[in-house]
MMTF fields as JSON, N, C-alpha, C and O atoms, coordinates in Angstrom:
{
  "mmtfVersion": "1.0.0",
  "mmtfProducer": "UNKNOWN",
  "numBonds": 367,
  "numAtoms": 368,
  "numGroups": 92,
  "numChains": 1,
  "numModels": 1,
  "chainsPerModel": [1],
  "groupsPerChain": [92],
  "chainIdList": ["A"],
  "bondAtomList": [4, 2, 8, 6, 12, 10, 16, 14, 20, 18, 24, 22, 28, 26, 32, 30, 36, 34, 40, 38, 44, 42, 48, 46, 52, 50, 56, 54, 60, 58, 64, 62, 68, 66, 72, 70, 76, 74, 80, 78, 84, 82, 88, 86, 92, 90, 96, 94, 100, 98, 104, 102, 108, 106, 112, 110, 116, 114, 120, 118, 124, 122, 128, 126, 132, 130, 136, 134, 140, 138, 144, 142, 148, 146, 152, 150, 156, 154, 160, 158, 164, 162, 168, 166, 172, 170, 176, 174, 180, 178, 184, 182, 188, 186, 192, 190, 196, 194, 200, 198, 204, 202, 208, 206, 212, 210, 216, 214, 220, 218, 224, 222, 228, 226, 232, 230, 236, 234, 240, 238, 244, 242, 248, 246, 252, 250, 256, 254, 260, 258, 264, 262, 268, 266, 272, 270, 276, 274, 280, 278, 284, 282, 288, 286, 292, 290, 296, 294, 300, 298, 304, 302, 308, 306, 312, 310, 316, 314, 320, 318, 324, 322, 328, 326, 332, 330, 336, 334, 340, 338, 344, 342, 348, 346, 352, 350, 356, 354, 360, 358, 364, 362],
  "bondOrderList": [1, 1, 1, 1, 1, 1, 1, 1, 1, 1, 1, 1, 1, 1, 1, 1, 1, 1, 1, 1, 1, 1, 1, 1, 1, 1, 1, 1, 1, 1, 1, 1, 1, 1, 1, 1, 1, 1, 1, 1, 1, 1, 1, 1, 1, 1, 1, 1, 1, 1, 1, 1, 1, 1, 1, 1, 1, 1, 1, 1, 1, 1, 1, 1, 1, 1, 1, 1, 1, 1, 1, 1, 1, 1, 1, 1, 1, 1, 1, 1, 1, 1, 1, 1, 1, 1, 1, 1, 1, 1, 1],
  "groupList": [{"groupName": "UNK", "atomNameList": ["N", "CA", "C", "O"], "elementList": ["N", "C", "C", "O"], "formalChargeList": [0, 0, 0, 0], "bondAtomList": [1, 0, 2, 1, 3, 2], "bondOrderList": [1, 1, 2], "singleLetterCode": "X", "chemCompType": "L-PEPTIDE LINKING"}],
  "groupTypeList": [0, 0, 0, 0, 0, 0, 0, 0, 0, 0, 0, 0, 0, 0, 0, 0, 0, 0, 0, 0, 0, 0, 0, 0, 0, 0, 0, 0, 0, 0, 0, 0, 0, 0, 0, 0, 0, 0, 0, 0, 0, 0, 0, 0, 0, 0, 0, 0, 0, 0, 0, 0, 0, 0, 0, 0, 0, 0, 0, 0, 0, 0, 0, 0, 0, 0, 0, 0, 0, 0, 0, 0, 0, 0, 0, 0, 0, 0, 0, 0, 0, 0, 0, 0, 0, 0, 0, 0, 0, 0, 0, 0],
  "groupIdList": [1, 2, 3, 4, 5, 6, 7, 8, 9, 10, 11, 12, 13, 14, 15, 16, 17, 18, 19, 20, 21, 22, 23, 24, 25, 26, 27, 28, 29, 30, 31, 32, 33, 34, 35, 36, 37, 38, 39, 40, 41, 42, 43, 44, 45, 46, 47, 48, 49, 50, 51, 52, 53, 54, 55, 56, 57, 58, 59, 60, 61, 62, 63, 64, 65, 66, 67, 68, 69, 70, 71, 72, 73, 74, 75, 76, 77, 78, 79, 80, 81, 82, 83, 84, 85, 86, 87, 88, 89, 90, 91, 92],
  "secStructList": [7, 2, 2, 2, 2, 2, 2, 2, 2, 2, 2, 2, 2, 2, 2, 2, 2, 2, 2, 2, 2, 2, 2, 2, 2, 2, 2, 2, 2, 2, 2, 2, 2, 2, 2, 2, 2, 2, 2, 2, 2, 2, 2, 2, 2, 2, 2, 2, 2, 2, 2, 2, 2, 2, 2, 2, 2, 6, 7, 2, 2, 2, 2, 2, 2, 2, 2, 2, 2, 6, 1, 7, 7, 7, 7, 7, 7, 4, 4, 4, 7, 7, 7, 7, 7, 7, 7, 7, 7, 7, 7, 7],
  "xCoordList": [145.784, 144.698, 144.946, 144.018, 146.207, 146.564, 146.269, 145.813, 146.519, 146.251, 144.746, 144.318, 143.971, 142.519, 142.0, 141.143, 142.517, 142.107, 142.512, 141.744, 143.707, 144.189, 143.342, 143.003, 143.007, 142.163, 140.776, 140.235, 140.203, 138.887, 138.935, 137.995, 140.007, 140.165, 140.228, 139.593, 140.989, 141.089, 139.72, 139.338, 138.993, 137.668, 136.693, 135.88, 136.764, 135.891, 136.211, 135.301, 137.503, 137.908, 137.454, 136.921, 137.658, 137.208, 135.696, 135.186, 134.99, 133.534, 133.087, 132.16, 133.735, 133.395, 133.668, 132.873, 134.781, 135.1, 134.061, 133.686, 133.6, 132.572, 131.253, 130.554, 130.91, 129.685, 129.779, 128.818, 130.93, 131.117, 131.022, 130.38, 131.646, 131.612, 130.179, 129.755, 129.449, 128.073, 127.183, 126.329, 127.375, 126.592, 126.908, 126.01, 128.176, 128.559, 127.906, 127.359, 127.961, 127.331, 125.823, 125.237, 125.2, 123.757, 123.435, 122.44, 124.266, 124.045, 124.212, 123.432, 125.23, 125.457, 124.265, 123.795, 123.782, 122.637, 121.37, 120.579, 121.17, 119.991, 120.039, 119.022, 121.211, 121.359, 121.08, 120.407, 121.589, 121.339, 119.85, 119.302, 119.208, 117.763, 116.989, 116.064, 117.353, 116.675, 116.844, 115.889, 118.034, 118.264, 117.427, 116.865, 117.347, 116.563, 115.076, 114.387, 114.584, 113.176, 112.903, 111.879, 113.82, 113.66, 113.677, 112.865, 114.593, 114.662, 113.402, 112.914, 112.877, 111.647, 110.476, 109.65, 110.407, 109.34, 109.478, 108.485, 110.708, 110.936, 110.546, 109.917, 110.921, 110.574, 109.065, 108.515, 108.404, 106.947, 106.271, 105.32, 106.77, 106.228, 106.457, 105.559, 107.646, 107.957, 107.07, 106.605, 106.842, 105.983, 104.557, 103.941, 104.043, 102.689, 102.607, 101.63, 103.634, 103.655, 103.681, 102.996, 104.473, 104.54, 103.225, 102.839, 102.54, 101.242, 100.232, 99.466, 100.231, 99.325, 99.664, 98.773, 100.959, 101.375, 101.0, 100.596, 101.136, 100.768, 99.281, 98.883, 98.457, 97.017, 96.677, 95.784, 97.394, 97.124, 97.525, 96.855, 98.604, 99.071, 98.186, 98.152, 97.476, 96.707, 95.235, 94.446, 94.835, 93.424, 93.066, 93.889, 91.864, 91.474, 91.621, 92.058, 91.268, 91.368, 92.819, 93.121, 93.718, 95.142, 95.7, 96.471, 95.32, 95.789, 95.279, 96.02, 94.029, 93.466, 94.162, 94.463, 94.413, 95.102, 96.518, 96.942, 97.234, 98.592, 98.565, 99.418, 97.599, 97.5, 97.217, 97.766, 96.376, 96.024, 97.188, 97.527, 97.794, 98.816, 100.188, 100.814, 100.644, 101.996, 102.073, 103.039, 101.067, 101.106, 100.282, 100.259, 99.609, 98.784, 97.741, 97.526, 97.108, 96.053, 94.701, 94.584, 93.7, 92.348, 91.381, 91.733, 90.175, 89.202, 88.764, 88.75, 88.414, 87.99, 86.569, 85.681, 86.379, 85.054, 84.688, 85.577, 83.419, 83.008, 83.653, 83.994, 83.843, 84.451, 85.906, 86.352, 86.642, 88.037, 88.235, 89.365, 87.168, 87.265, 87.232, 86.386, 88.168, 88.189, 87.809, 88.381, 86.856, 86.393, 86.988, 86.982, 87.487, 88.107, 87.284, 86.914, 87.004, 86.238, 87.13, 87.972, 86.934, 87.684, 87.132, 85.927, 87.981, 87.483, 86.509, 86.679, 85.512, 84.497, 85.112, 85.941, 84.704, 85.208, 84.496, 83.3, 85.255, 84.647, 83.928, 84.432, 82.749, 81.992, 82.044, 81.831, 82.312, 82.4, 81.07, 81.016],
  "yCoordList": [144.296, 144.877, 144.799, 144.624, 144.93, 144.885, 143.503, 143.402, 142.45, 141.08, 140.863, 140.238, 141.377, 141.244, 141.949, 141.415, 143.154, 143.885, 143.127, 143.048, 142.58, 141.83, 140.566, 140.223, 139.879, 138.688, 139.039, 138.32, 140.133, 140.559, 140.959, 140.681, 141.599, 141.972, 140.732, 140.686, 139.731, 138.48, 137.801, 137.304, 137.774, 137.166, 137.917, 137.29, 139.231, 140.027, 139.745, 139.592, 139.677, 139.403, 138.005, 137.827, 137.015, 135.652, 135.585, 134.888, 136.293, 136.32, 136.968, 136.48, 138.053, 138.717, 137.798, 137.742, 137.078, 136.142, 135.028, 134.6, 134.562, 133.53, 134.053, 133.319, 135.285, 135.887, 135.984, 135.674, 136.411, 136.528, 135.148, 134.994, 134.158, 132.786, 132.246, 131.623, 132.477, 132.0, 132.686, 132.039, 133.979, 134.692, 134.166, 134.022, 133.88, 133.337, 131.978, 131.718, 131.119, 129.796, 129.923, 129.165, 130.868, 131.07, 131.519, 131.083, 132.381, 132.815, 131.663, 131.52, 130.844, 129.687, 128.734, 128.252, 128.463, 127.565, 128.16, 127.434, 129.464, 130.101, 130.024, 129.774, 130.237, 130.136, 128.714, 128.518, 127.725, 126.323, 125.999, 125.289, 126.512, 126.285, 126.921, 126.31, 128.132, 128.818, 128.039, 127.902, 127.534, 126.735, 125.462, 125.061, 124.829, 123.599, 123.873, 123.058, 124.998, 125.351, 125.587, 125.148, 126.283, 126.53, 125.216, 125.011, 124.321, 123.02, 122.197, 121.508, 122.269, 121.542, 122.061, 121.279, 123.366, 123.932, 123.476, 123.145, 123.458, 123.005, 121.543, 121.166, 120.718, 119.3, 119.097, 118.233, 119.879, 119.772, 120.162, 119.513, 121.226, 121.653, 120.574, 120.272, 120.0, 118.935, 117.711, 117.075, 117.391, 116.247, 116.485, 115.592, 117.675, 117.989, 117.918, 117.41, 118.43, 118.378, 116.935, 116.583, 116.106, 114.696, 113.967, 113.08, 114.331, 113.719, 114.072, 113.215, 115.327, 115.751, 115.011, 114.541, 114.909, 114.202, 112.72, 112.129, 112.133, 110.723, 110.522, 109.573, 111.421, 111.314, 111.488, 110.819, 112.39, 112.62, 111.399, 111.067, 110.736, 109.574, 108.356, 107.46, 108.309, 107.118, 107.21, 106.398, 108.155, 108.229, 107.008, 106.535, 106.499, 105.278, 105.397, 104.448, 106.53, 106.662, 106.625, 106.06, 107.223, 107.196, 105.784, 105.352, 105.065, 103.688, 102.822, 102.003, 103.004, 102.21, 102.524, 101.619, 103.791, 104.184, 103.594, 103.081, 103.663, 103.105, 101.591, 101.034, 100.924, 99.471, 99.085, 98.107, 99.841, 99.541, 99.849, 99.031, 101.02, 101.467, 100.822, 100.321, 100.836, 100.364, 98.863, 98.214, 98.311, 96.884, 96.035, 94.809, 96.698, 96.01, 95.105, 93.97, 95.621, 94.887, 95.337, 96.427, 94.511, 94.898, 94.332, 93.455, 94.841, 94.412, 92.979, 92.531, 92.285, 90.892, 90.84, 91.566, 89.985, 89.787, 88.315, 87.48, 87.984, 86.582, 85.604, 84.498, 85.931, 84.94, 84.574, 83.468, 85.489, 85.167, 84.775, 84.546, 84.697, 84.361, 82.855, 82.167, 82.351, 80.926, 80.768, 81.418, 79.913, 79.688, 78.385, 77.376, 78.408, 77.24, 76.877, 77.74, 75.592, 75.143, 74.288, 73.533, 74.417, 73.602, 72.187, 72.009, 71.176, 69.805, 69.564, 70.094, 68.775, 68.467, 67.575, 66.715, 67.783, 66.959, 65.603, 65.513, 64.569, 63.225, 63.053, 63.448, 62.464, 62.213, 60.718, 59.913, 60.318, 58.882, 58.178, 56.979],
  "zCoordList": [153.646, 152.905, 151.395, 150.605, 151.021, 149.611, 149.031, 147.892, 149.786, 149.327, 149.134, 148.164, 150.053, 149.942, 148.693, 147.989, 148.414, 147.216, 145.95, 144.991, 145.96, 144.811, 144.6, 143.468, 145.695, 145.617, 145.081, 144.241, 145.561, 145.089, 143.609, 142.865, 143.185, 141.783, 140.9, 139.847, 141.323, 140.565, 140.493, 139.434, 141.577, 141.6, 140.689, 140.011, 140.666, 139.8, 138.331, 137.516, 137.99, 136.613, 136.202, 135.107, 137.063, 136.753, 136.606, 135.729, 137.444, 137.352, 136.042, 135.396, 135.651, 134.392, 133.213, 132.275, 133.249, 132.168, 132.089, 130.997, 133.238, 133.263, 132.691, 131.993, 132.972, 132.431, 130.909, 130.205, 130.406, 128.959, 128.314, 127.275, 128.912, 128.372, 128.364, 127.39, 129.425, 129.518, 128.48, 127.874, 128.275, 127.264, 125.867, 125.037, 125.609, 124.303, 124.079, 123.007, 125.08, 124.959, 124.752, 123.979, 125.433, 125.269, 123.844, 123.266, 123.28, 121.901, 120.92, 119.978, 121.147, 120.276, 120.349, 119.319, 121.541, 121.706, 121.094, 120.492, 121.238, 120.661, 119.133, 118.487, 118.569, 117.115, 116.642, 115.63, 117.363, 117.002, 117.113, 116.27, 118.138, 118.296, 117.156, 116.621, 116.778, 115.682, 114.376, 113.612, 114.12, 112.913, 112.938, 111.918, 114.104, 114.216, 113.981, 113.366, 114.461, 114.254, 112.771, 112.248, 112.095, 110.661, 109.903, 109.001, 110.258, 109.584, 109.842, 108.947, 111.063, 111.381, 110.545, 110.076, 110.364, 109.523, 108.082, 107.434, 107.577, 106.206, 106.048, 105.06, 107.026, 106.962, 107.041, 106.358, 107.862, 107.973, 106.658, 106.225, 106.03, 104.742, 103.687, 102.901, 103.67, 102.712, 102.949, 102.002, 104.222, 104.55, 104.053, 103.471, 104.28, 103.809, 102.289, 101.74, 101.607, 100.144, 99.656, 98.695, 100.32, 99.92, 100.196, 99.435, 101.269, 101.558, 100.469, 100.027, 100.038, 98.966, 97.682, 96.974, 97.382, 96.167, 96.233, 95.232, 97.409, 97.586, 97.334, 96.659, 97.88, 97.653, 96.178, 95.658, 95.506, 94.081, 93.252, 92.275, 93.633, 92.879, 93.099, 92.256, 94.206, 94.561, 94.2, 94.684, 93.38, 92.997, 92.156, 91.371, 92.309, 91.58, 90.067, 89.415, 89.509, 88.051, 87.59, 86.538, 88.367, 88.008, 88.12, 87.262, 89.167, 89.338, 88.186, 87.641, 87.826, 86.73, 85.408, 84.63, 85.16, 83.927, 83.882, 82.846, 84.981, 85.014, 84.84, 84.149, 85.458, 85.325, 83.878, 83.371, 83.231, 81.845, 80.899, 80.043, 81.052, 80.103, 80.348, 79.414, 81.581, 81.851, 82.106, 81.706, 82.767, 83.101, 82.137, 82.239, 81.205, 80.198, 80.859, 80.435, 81.89, 82.579, 82.036, 81.478, 82.197, 81.816, 82.846, 83.634, 82.824, 83.811, 83.53, 82.383, 84.576, 84.439, 83.881, 84.329, 82.916, 82.32, 82.476, 82.642, 82.428, 82.61, 81.627, 82.048, 80.356, 79.46, 79.818, 79.513, 80.46, 80.771, 82.23, 82.659, 82.983, 84.398, 84.57, 83.999, 85.37, 85.684, 87.156, 88.031, 87.407, 88.766, 89.276, 88.572, 90.47, 91.078, 92.301, 93.097, 92.439, 93.583, 94.463, 93.976, 95.758, 96.701, 96.652, 96.478, 96.801, 96.78, 97.934, 99.031, 97.667, 98.702, 99.763, 99.463, 100.996, 102.094, 102.069, 101.792, 102.363, 102.413, 103.72, 104.772, 103.664, 104.88, 105.191, 104.284, 106.413, 106.752, 106.802, 107.075]
}
């Protein structure tokens, strides 16, 4: 009977240790999940901000101003336009 009690005591202690280990792992995983959710929210916010900034940078008036000021481009006018024609095909 003493051996059975000792065996049951060892099994109870091992079971308790397993419960503690499992709870610790669950807490670690929950903390990692919470951090990942926070990071995902931050990335989503950053993505939305970058999308707004991209739309603001791509407005036609801004593109035209940058082309004129930084690239020294100007609109095409008839006097400076050169027209090129494809050679006519020979007919037999």
